[in-house]
Amino acid sequence: MFRKRHPPTGAQPGTLVIAADALAPQFRVMRYKPSSLHEQDVGRYSDLSKSLSDDTVSWIDVQGLGDEVALRSIASQFHMHPLALEDVVNVPQRPKLERFDDQLLIILRMTRPPKGRRFDSEQISIVVGPNYVITLQEKYGDVFNPVRARIRQGGPIFRSSGTAYLVYALLDAVIDGYYPLLESYGHSMDELEETITTNPQPAALTQLHRLRKDFSSMRRAIWPVREVISELARDETPLITERARQHLRDCQDHCVQIIDVVEIFREMASSLMDLHLSTLANKQNEVMKTLTIMASVFIPLTFIAGIYGMNFENMPELGVAWAYPAVLGLMAFLGALMMALFWFNGWLGGAKKEE
Amino acid sequence: MFRKRHPPTGAQPGTLVIAADALAPQFRVMRYKPSSLHEQDVGRYSDLSKSLSDDTVSWIDVQGLGDEVALRSIASQFHMHPLALEDVVNVPQRPKLERFDDQLLIILRMTRPPKGRRFDSEQISIVVGPNYVITLQEKYGDVFNPVRARIRQGGPIFRSSGTAYLVYALLDAVIDGYYPLLESYGHSMDELEETITTNPQPAALTQLHRLRKDFSSMRRAIWPVREVISELARDETPLITERARQHLRDCQDHCVQIIDVVEIFREMASSLMDLHLSTLANKQNEVMKTLTIMASVFIPLTFIAGIYGMNFENMPELGVAWAYPAVLGLMAFLGALMMALFWFNGWLGGAKKEE
Amino acid sequence: MFRKRHPPTGAQPGTLVIAADALAPQFRVMRYKPSSLHEQDVGRYSDLSKSLSDDTVSWIDVQGLGDEVALRSIASQFHMHPLALEDVVNVPQRPKLERFDDQLLIILRMTRPPKGRRFDSEQISIVVGPNYVITLQEKYGDVFNPVRARIRQGGPIFRSSGTAYLVYALLDAVIDGYYPLLESYGHSMDELEETITTNPQPAALTQLHRLRKDFSSMRRAIWPVREVISELARDETPLITERARQHLRDCQDHCVQIIDVVEIFREMASSLMDLHLSTLANKQNEVMKTLTIMASVFIPLTFIAGIYGMNFENMPELGVAWAYPAVLGLMAFLGALMMALFWFNGWLGGAKKEE
Amino acid sequence: MFRKRHPPTGAQPGTLVIAADALAPQFRVMRYKPSSLHEQDVGRYSDLSKSLSDDTVSWIDVQGLGDEVALRSIASQFHMHPLALEDVVNVPQRPKLERFDDQLLIILRMTRPPKGRRFDSEQISIVVGPNYVITLQEKYGDVFNPVRARIRQGGPIFRSSGTAYLVYALLDAVIDGYYPLLESYGHSMDELEETITTNPQPAALTQLHRLRKDFSSMRRAIWPVREVISELARDETPLITERARQHLRDCQDHCVQIIDVVEIFREMASSLMDLHLSTLANKQNEVMKTLTIMASVFIPLTFIAGIYGMNFENMPELGVAWAYPAVLGLMAFLGALMMALFWFNGWLGGAKKEE
Amino acid sequence: MFRKRHPPTGAQPGTLVIAADALAPQFRVMRYKPSSLHEQDVGRYSDLSKSLSDDTVSWIDVQGLGDEVALRSIASQFHMHPLALEDVVNVPQRPKLERFDDQLLIILRMTRPPKGRRFDSEQISIVVGPNYVITLQEKYGDVFNPVRARIRQGGPIFRSSGTAYLVYALLDAVIDGYYPLLESYGHSMDELEETITTNPQPAALTQLHRLRKDFSSMRRAIWPVREVISELARDETPLITERARQHLRDCQDHCVQIIDVVEIFREMASSLMDLHLSTLANKQNEVMKTLTIMASVFIPLTFIAGIYGMNFENMPELGVAWAYPAVLGLMAFLGALMMALFWFNGWLGGAKKEE
């Protein structure tokens, strides 16, 4: 996840690296003011900036980054800095907030539907201008449907609160997207704990290692977001209204809470690894004890049987009538003695508390 | 504990998520001034704000958050911000201090009677206004009975010191609630240490893992409280009087002390895990030595017996009269030799200091 | 050590918790100016404040905190804040510096003569006023005898330097009390290292765990002291003279040095735990090799003897005259072969360097 | 890599330490303005400063530091501080930014083509003046070819943006050089994980240890770069233009991203070590179980066979006709019983889930 | 190393603790100005301050601290603060910078020739006045010979740059003294890695533990030096000239580099400990496999031989002519089968990749 699709070393800044299998961009525009909403799937990208107006907010949603001409056209229509465009296209970048003259660029990692419980995410770039917001992402599909629904509903607050509120809503949706993921990881951890305690299997180990990897990735994805939102809430820029700042602080609390949970998961994963090792050592101890008991009881007895199996001519005991039962008795006694010793040492679950 | 009951991703801020089995709210009001105390279980929540007056302090205690209509009514009576109400209801939130125009919102984790020694806690939200304090919590029962007792007693300080002193008393009660818990954990740790040193059992391991989980949770619950109180003591707000600040600093000392103890517990738990592994390895070494001694002594002897149990016709020794006692003697000598070697190597608790 | 004797949850601030077996307080007063010294064991505590005067320094030393009436009397004579008295009595508190209007309260942990090399300490509270210093502690006996000796000697500096210098001398004595302790721990660590390297015993493990516990406690006891002294040296209060500040900085250096040593001890303890585990694993490897060599050499030979001990009628080898010596020779050869293989694998301390 | 080629202890500052096998310096100059480019391999180093002019940027590229006379000549032509020259020659230095009156000295670590996947790097020193940039490095070959290509292409931005932009381009090339390396390490880690999970070999361990070493080195090489660039971007110096600052911030983002990846690698390496230990313990458990099952099943049976191989005259069972099949049956039953017990204990992959 | 020779607890500040076997002080003075140098071994210490003059720099070098009278005389001649003298004599102190009215006291740890590769160091105290520098140390011999050589050489810079430059030269010599040490540790680590990978011995473990101890000590010795130099370079004192500040920053870079290397060593030592444990576990696994293979192959065969060694009268197989070769064949088949199974499980280095 953290391998950057980077331009050739030392290339000109602003060089875009577009993979051969990149998806063709789809454009969707929502333009709204308190009294109206205009929603449109746009085919031609060359007129996107023309329909901006001061009393509406335009949300231009670009999914798929596979067409350099289109991307450069958008960048020039909205006066994006070449480095901003590079950050948008050459994913993944670290989550960050970049300030330009009359624009903000916010880069975040948005969760995607998990594949087989693994953490999956992609970069979402949000370009914020005075009366427009552009979101750009590589793949189709996002976590913003609830935001769209709220715009359509046309609640009094949303449509009259400008771009700042839209930005907040998008950030909030991205951050809320982590909660179901955390829940799923919580279940995985509980199951693993169960498995490891009762029946430590190699498979559990590998799964634990994968979880640790995911937690590492999540941590790196969510930590900088805290800073991004905090900067946004403190920023002097007129693009963020006072009202939105209050909401952003709430958003930041959620972000910190997610960080907390990820940290707890990391600690637990490390504790589980210890638990696994100890459980294994315990099991091995059991196995060793079994072996030792069996061997220690029977090896001496077999030795005795071996003695009387020797073929010396002069072995007077062999002729004694009660010798056989006597030897059998001796064997039984020795076996019992060994077992008693082991019991006394606590190997059979008895005695030996005082060590 | 840290799984947030979160609204659907991207929902409108202020959306309340109320579980189906949430408890119906119970309202209790204590209204006091130096000369009088009015205490009441309130059935109708719509008049709560009417009885406020400037020379009394009203403590409105809400237990159970299962009625959205009631909660919204209270929020509007006391002009709570929608995000404040969301933080109160969509538990758990991270402990924090939120400032609004003429209100403070304090969110803490309050310990609950432990279930089988496990750390249990719930969110307590404290809304502080000029002449009222509202506490809201999800379940019935709290740690505030001593505070109530002190109000009823009517000591000269308490009733004449305004809301700030009441807030301090509540915070103090919440923080003091951690002490018995720590004591109980201290006992658990001592017992575990005893168990692990004498008789390392798988059960001890699992318990240790659970304790580490609890310590992680406690740490996350109590760390931010320090910051909350420190902010409160430094804050410029007129809601907190100079006198209360001195008390809050005392409160903060207690909080730091609890953090200290939790950190020590965490270190000890980790040291205990090491101790467990080492004790196990020691025990396994004992078992292995026993096995090796038994096997090494008897396997060669059995081999000798096996030789003279062979049926070759031409084995002249077999006919010699003193051969049998001689072989027995050889066996005894070899056995003694092996034991001596083991003793010399220190496996039997003797010699071999100089390695 | 860190379990606070805490008042019932939510009790009124200032509530004193006095154990049933608390010692009765003993009062000793030293009142000095450059030209005179008045030293006295006081029976009645009610007149303590009367003999204060502006040109003398009074050191009131209270040992034993078992009498609430006496304590409250002193507090009121010297105008101590109720929270200050609570911090003095409800031990242990975290080391801290508390500022009141014309008083400072310094709380430290003073070492006590170690019991069987374990870290033992108690809280010493120092109340500093313009012309008096009150020290309060729970048990009898302290580390201040050298300070008393210096006052009696009447060196020109001490008696003419006011309360600030006395406070410095007390702090210095408390901090110097840690050095012999560190030395004793250093010896323990060296012994443990010796034991663990040569002969890893379960007892060493338990001792190591105890040491780690002690180091944890010491760390928590001494860390905050650094901050206390640093605050004292920076403080604007007229109670601390410029001259005393220079001495306090020296004191702080010692404190930091103690912290350094404790940190080194902690690292070493953790390294010793690793060493123990590795040494054990090494020993176990030795044991396993012995077992494997014995078993691998003799088990095949015993099998051969077993074959010729079978009673089949048609075993032509049995009748051959040289068969017996031939089989014995084969056995010797096989045994030697096995030993050679083990030697070549480096299990007997030979060959096999090239792996 | 981190062993400094240091002058004799206490030598005069500015002493240069030149190894006997140091490469002879090669000088290459690129001098450009928007309208022209002059590129030259220079043989005589004594005239380098003469061709500077205010409207061109001169990039003097020195590869090989084996000629003290040449180095001192350059230093005096460009008025370099003696300590600056020492830092350039006595490699390796820590990455840093040093400010002199009208010069900046930037020291970085530049990756070199990896040798067998190991991290290899060398120091690159960049001296920045008003109209010249000098790069100095020890070996031949660098990562700057793309920069040279862009200068030759003569894009409008590059050639007209002064030394600041050239410095940015060099820094960017150095930092981009880390990406292919990280990718290669990523592959190594994936392979190692595969190996360790399926077939933990000693070789994997050694490789893991080497990787950890490399990550440690990379971390120390890249961490301070972040600070260098950040200082450069914040610096007041007129040598860095406002435009270049924006680019430097982008450069810093890449640097932080590399740090992030290195940190993740470090965590993963440590988790892989745990995984290795656990996998080994698991395998050992399997081996032990096999041994224990074999021994526990056959040792008692062999003992029974031993009994009836004894040669006592009075063993009535021997004469009973059905005794032999009965004993064989008993043996079969006992063997089956043991196997059933092991199966029930879960050692054969069955039962025993409820522990 | 870190055990302070401390005065009796609570002794008067300024008390000097001089060991019985402390060396007698030797005094050497170098007094220089650009045009002249006066060098002298001084017998009488009482006139040291008389020969100071404003246009010369006097370096008074005191080796051996065994004479309290001499030390006090020097302290009074140069107006040293009693606490300064205490810090000089009661070694070791933590490295620090102490400011007095017109003096600086710098305390550092100077490396000494290593004893058998162990880190050895002693305290060097540098007292800096307007026209003199006093260095004091406990033992004879130091790292300052190159500094003396440079003074004698009389380079134009050194002799005309006042005390500040001399102080810089001394600090630089102390810090450079760490480099050969680091190199030697680097070799030790490489050798240890070699040993641990090929042939993990208990001796390697003990050596590793000692190295960790040394790294801990070095870290504590060098960390505070960074702060000392940085304070010195930032300080407002007229004793340090602007020119010396530039040199001190260079010195600080070296100090940070040493810290970096020590940190890498610490990480590597910890990784080596892991490597050791894993290598051991690998070896043990090999041993266990050998044992298990031997036992599993031969124990069943021995059992079969045991059966036909029983003496039952009615064992019809015994009379069958081809029974003996048939049993031998069965044994060979079973043995081969076991080996095949082990091979298939990958225990013999074959198959079993697919797990």
XYZ file of N, CA and C in Angstrom, chain C residues 15-153:
417
model
N -10.597 15.679 54.135
C -10.805 14.561 55.050
C -9.493 13.844 55.307
N -9.173 13.621 56.589
C -7.933 12.931 56.919
C -8.230 11.470 57.197
N -7.385 10.591 56.660
C -7.557 9.157 56.888
C -6.400 8.705 57.755
N -6.701 8.388 58.985
C -5.636 8.024 59.920
C -5.802 6.572 60.320
N -4.804 5.754 60.015
C -4.876 4.331 60.302
C -4.927 4.113 61.808
N -5.532 2.978 62.218
C -5.680 2.696 63.644
C -4.316 2.557 64.313
N -3.329 2.023 63.575
C -2.020 1.780 64.189
C -1.030 2.902 63.873
N -1.532 4.072 63.515
C -0.621 5.182 63.209
C 0.108 5.596 64.480
N 1.329 6.028 64.306
C 2.151 6.383 65.463
C 1.750 7.747 66.009
N 1.849 7.894 67.330
C 1.562 9.184 67.960
C 2.630 10.193 67.560
N 2.268 11.414 67.264
C 3.258 12.384 66.796
C 4.237 12.788 67.895
N 5.486 12.976 67.511
C 6.510 13.536 68.391
C 6.954 14.854 67.779
N 7.091 15.856 68.586
C 7.444 17.182 68.083
C 8.828 17.560 68.572
N 9.642 18.022 67.658
C 10.947 18.514 68.033
C 11.142 19.859 67.335
N 11.629 20.848 68.075
C 11.809 22.172 67.491
C 13.271 22.568 67.590
N 13.817 23.074 66.486
C 15.136 23.711 66.518
C 14.914 25.149 66.089
N 15.278 26.090 66.967
C 15.093 27.502 66.633
C 16.463 28.147 66.688
N 16.908 28.717 65.569
C 18.284 29.230 65.563
C 18.393 30.566 64.851
N 19.380 31.341 65.328
C 19.851 32.483 64.565
C 21.373 32.412 64.636
N 22.087 33.266 63.909
C 23.545 33.101 63.902
C 24.140 32.953 65.285
N 23.603 33.689 66.248
C 24.252 33.707 67.556
C 23.709 32.682 68.537
N 22.601 32.033 68.240
C 22.064 31.119 69.258
C 21.299 29.967 68.623
N 21.139 28.910 69.415
C 20.365 27.747 68.978
C 19.538 27.261 70.155
N 18.257 27.074 69.917
C 17.366 26.563 70.948
C 16.767 25.267 70.423
N 16.996 24.165 71.146
C 16.535 22.870 70.658
C 15.656 22.241 71.721
N 14.557 21.626 71.321
C 13.581 21.243 72.333
C 12.665 20.120 71.825
N 12.431 19.123 72.678
C 11.365 18.164 72.390
C 10.090 18.705 73.011
N 9.090 18.907 72.213
C 7.905 19.586 72.696
C 6.829 18.575 73.038
N 6.230 18.728 74.174
C 5.120 17.861 74.536
C 3.800 18.437 74.063
N 3.601 19.742 74.352
C 2.320 20.347 73.989
C 2.460 21.042 72.649
N 1.555 20.704 71.762
C 1.685 21.207 70.404
C 0.923 22.505 70.198
N 0.237 22.959 71.197
C -0.659 24.090 70.942
C 0.069 25.435 70.915
N 1.293 25.477 71.398
C 1.989 26.770 71.433
C 3.071 26.874 70.376
N 3.071 25.945 69.441
C 4.197 25.879 68.514
C 4.425 27.180 67.768
N 3.345 27.826 67.369
C 3.516 29.017 66.534
C 3.882 30.252 67.354
N 3.702 30.168 68.658
C 3.913 31.377 69.458
C 5.360 31.805 69.511
N 6.239 30.817 69.479
C 7.647 31.170 69.664
C 8.333 31.572 68.362
N 7.585 31.678 67.270
C 8.206 32.156 66.026
C 8.635 33.598 66.207
N 9.744 33.964 65.581
C 10.087 35.382 65.572
C 10.815 35.676 64.281
N 10.840 36.938 63.906
C 11.305 37.258 62.563
C 12.792 37.046 62.369
N 13.582 37.116 63.455
C 15.019 36.981 63.245
C 15.539 35.577 63.516
N 14.645 34.624 63.771
C 15.101 33.237 63.926
C 14.420 32.363 62.871
N 15.044 31.213 62.641
C 14.430 30.186 61.799
C 14.004 29.055 62.719
N 12.759 28.625 62.626
C 12.287 27.505 63.446
C 12.041 26.302 62.555
N 12.678 25.205 62.928
C 12.429 23.954 62.207
C 11.618 23.068 63.127
N 10.386 22.829 62.757
C 9.485 22.012 63.561
C 9.387 20.654 62.897
N 9.835 19.654 63.627
C 9.946 18.323 63.041
C 8.880 17.430 63.673
N 7.924 16.980 62.875
C 6.824 16.153 63.372
C 6.995 14.749 62.836
N 7.129 13.779 63.741
C 7.258 12.378 63.318
C 6.104 11.597 63.909
N 5.364 10.915 63.036
C 4.140 10.231 63.465
C 2.944 11.105 63.163
N 1.971 10.523 62.480
C 0.810 11.322 62.057
C -0.475 10.740 62.633
N -0.405 10.211 63.851
C -1.532 9.442 64.353
C -2.536 10.233 65.177
N -2.443 11.558 65.209
C -3.321 12.314 66.110
C -3.983 13.461 65.340
N -5.234 13.246 64.940
C -5.883 14.219 64.076
C -5.999 15.588 64.734
N -6.286 15.584 66.054
C -6.450 16.861 66.748
C -5.157 17.674 66.678
N -4.043 16.999 66.962
C -2.763 17.688 66.926
C -2.489 18.242 65.547
N -2.730 17.406 64.523
C -2.435 17.830 63.158
C -3.268 19.043 62.778
N -4.560 19.001 63.144
C -5.427 20.129 62.784
C -5.012 21.389 63.534
N -4.550 21.193 64.769
C -4.089 22.348 65.538
C -2.891 23.004 64.865
N -1.937 22.190 64.462
C -0.764 22.740 63.781
C -1.184 23.446 62.506
N -2.050 22.771 61.722
C -2.489 23.355 60.458
C -3.088 24.729 60.697
N -3.887 24.858 61.763
C -4.530 26.164 61.960
C -3.543 27.194 62.514
N -2.590 26.747 63.355
C -1.580 27.693 63.831
C -0.770 28.295 62.697
N -0.468 27.443 61.700
C 0.392 27.913 60.616
C -0.394 28.230 59.352
N -1.711 28.302 59.474
C -2.569 28.668 58.338
C -2.353 27.776 57.124
N -2.246 26.496 57.369
C -2.107 25.592 56.229
C -3.452 25.403 55.545
N -3.441 25.290 54.249
C -4.637 25.043 53.452
C -5.137 23.629 53.748
N -6.462 23.412 53.839
C -6.949 22.048 54.133
C -6.414 20.996 53.158
N -6.290 21.387 51.864
C -5.776 20.405 50.909
C -4.315 20.073 51.187
N -3.570 21.049 51.692
C -2.173 20.797 52.051
C -2.113 19.764 53.164
N -2.951 19.955 54.188
C -2.952 19.000 55.289
C -3.343 17.609 54.793
N -4.331 17.572 53.892
C -4.739 16.273 53.347
C -3.565 15.587 52.646
N -2.817 16.346 51.853
C -1.678 15.762 51.141
C -0.615 15.254 52.103
N -0.479 15.944 53.236
C 0.527 15.527 54.213
C 0.131 14.205 54.873
N -1.144 14.072 55.173
C -1.582 12.935 55.992
C -1.953 11.718 55.157
N -2.679 11.941 54.063
C -3.149 10.794 53.282
C -2.051 10.309 52.344
N -1.030 9.724 52.903
C 0.118 9.282 52.113
C -0.206 7.999 51.389
N 0.517 7.613 50.341
C 1.538 8.447 49.716
C 0.951 9.325 48.614
N 1.491 10.510 48.520
C 1.215 11.385 47.391
C 2.377 11.309 46.423
N 2.160 11.765 45.242
C 3.238 11.882 44.273
C 4.118 13.057 44.695
N 5.443 12.951 44.556
C 6.298 14.105 44.859
C 5.839 15.324 44.071
N 5.711 16.456 44.768
C 5.235 17.646 44.070
C 5.562 18.898 44.867
N 5.402 20.007 44.191
C 5.575 21.309 44.824
C 4.247 22.026 44.711
N 3.719 22.466 45.852
C 2.434 23.156 45.827
C 2.661 24.555 46.387
N 2.157 25.561 45.688
C 2.325 26.928 46.162
C 1.034 27.419 46.809
N 1.141 28.013 48.002
C 0.011 28.675 48.620
C 0.399 30.129 48.845
N -0.486 30.899 49.440
C -0.242 32.342 49.468
C 1.145 32.702 49.995
N 1.444 32.285 51.201
C 2.767 32.614 51.738
C 3.463 31.361 52.255
N 3.121 30.261 51.631
C 3.705 28.979 52.031
C 4.028 28.151 50.796
N 5.017 27.289 50.929
C 5.247 26.262 49.915
C 5.038 24.918 50.592
N 4.491 23.971 49.864
C 4.429 22.595 50.357
C 5.242 21.736 49.397
N 6.279 21.081 49.928
C 7.107 20.190 49.116
C 6.877 18.775 49.600
N 6.534 17.898 48.681
C 6.336 16.497 49.053
C 7.360 15.650 48.320
N 8.078 14.839 49.073
C 9.123 13.998 48.498
C 8.994 12.590 49.051
N 9.719 11.685 48.451
C 9.855 10.356 49.047
C 11.269 10.228 49.604
N 11.321 9.899 50.891
C 12.593 9.760 51.578
C 12.901 8.273 51.703
N 14.122 7.872 51.372
C 14.471 6.460 51.540
C 14.527 6.119 53.015
N 14.237 4.885 53.326
C 14.382 4.384 54.673
C 15.406 3.255 54.650
N 15.970 2.909 55.797
C 16.934 1.807 55.791
C 16.319 0.607 55.085
N 16.968 0.065 54.070
C 16.350 -1.012 53.289
C 16.113 -2.243 54.143
N 14.999 -2.925 53.883
C 14.709 -4.196 54.564
C 15.127 -5.312 53.620
N 16.191 -5.988 53.937
C 16.635 -7.094 53.084
C 16.821 -6.641 51.662
N 17.469 -5.516 51.466
C 17.818 -4.979 50.154
C 16.630 -4.495 49.319
N 15.412 -4.564 49.833
C 14.283 -4.043 49.063
C 14.200 -2.537 49.263
N 13.748 -1.842 48.239
C 13.567 -0.410 48.296
C 12.464 -0.074 49.288
N 12.780 0.708 50.283
C 11.751 1.149 51.219
C 11.828 2.675 51.303
N 10.671 3.294 51.354
C 10.684 4.755 51.375
C 9.429 5.237 52.080
N 9.450 6.486 52.508
C 8.207 7.037 53.022
C 8.101 8.492 52.594
N 6.891 9.019 52.719
C 6.676 10.388 52.284
C 7.181 11.358 53.347
N 7.931 12.374 52.882
C 8.302 13.460 53.779
C 7.685 14.734 53.209
N 6.941 15.443 54.050
C 6.297 16.671 53.599
C 6.994 17.845 54.261
N 7.321 18.839 53.467
C 8.043 20.005 53.988
C 7.193 21.246 53.739
N 6.791 21.901 54.815
C 6.015 23.128 54.710
C 6.963 24.288 54.961
N 7.053 25.190 53.983
C 8.013 26.278 54.090
C 7.287 27.605 54.261
N 7.565 28.316 55.355
C 7.012 29.654 55.565
C 8.147 30.659 55.657
N 7.828 31.907 55.917
C 8.874 32.940 55.924
C 9.947 32.702 56.982
N 9.554 32.259 58.182
C 10.564 32.068 59.221
C 10.422 30.709 59.916
N 9.800 29.778 59.237
C 9.695 28.427 59.816
C 9.679 27.390 58.697
N 10.095 26.187 59.057
C 10.009 25.024 58.169
C 9.424 23.898 58.995
N 8.363 23.287 58.504
C 7.785 22.142 59.214
C 8.021 20.905 58.367
N 8.620 19.869 58.964
C 8.716 18.590 58.252
C 7.784 17.612 58.938
N 7.027 16.873 58.128
C 6.084 15.900 58.695
C 6.311 14.554 58.020
N 6.334 13.502 58.847
C 6.492 12.171 58.271
C 5.777 11.165 59.136
N 5.556 9.992 58.591
C 4.657 9.034 59.206
C 5.339 8.187 60.281
N 6.563 7.785 59.979
C 7.259 6.897 60.906
C 8.342 7.663 61.657
N 8.891 7.038 62.686
C 9.988 7.659 63.410
C 11.291 7.391 62.666
N 12.228 8.305 62.776
C 13.539 8.114 62.141
C 13.590 8.755 60.777
N 14.718 9.436 60.482
C 14.814 10.083 59.182
C 16.271 10.146 58.742
N 16.527 10.871 57.660
C 17.898 10.984 57.135
C 18.496 12.350 57.440
N 17.926 13.048 58.434
C 18.298 14.444 58.636
C 19.329 14.677 59.736
N 19.864 13.604 60.351
C 20.818 13.840 61.427
C 22.002 14.706 61.012
N 22.568 14.505 59.817
C 23.693 15.383 59.447
C 23.273 16.850 59.376
N 22.025 17.111 58.982
C 21.559 18.495 58.934
C 21.529 19.066 60.346
N 20.998 18.258 61.291
C 20.942 18.724 62.676
C 22.345 19.003 63.187
N 23.276 18.097 62.839
C 24.653 18.286 63.311
C 25.204 19.605 62.802
N 24.907 19.925 61.535
C 25.449 21.152 60.968
C 24.834 22.384 61.648
N 23.546 22.300 61.993
C 22.940 23.432 62.687
C 23.625 23.622 64.042
N 23.816 22.496 64.735
C 24.424 22.596 66.062
C 25.831 23.157 65.970
N 26.614 22.682 65.002
C 27.972 23.179 64.785
C 27.989 24.687 64.623
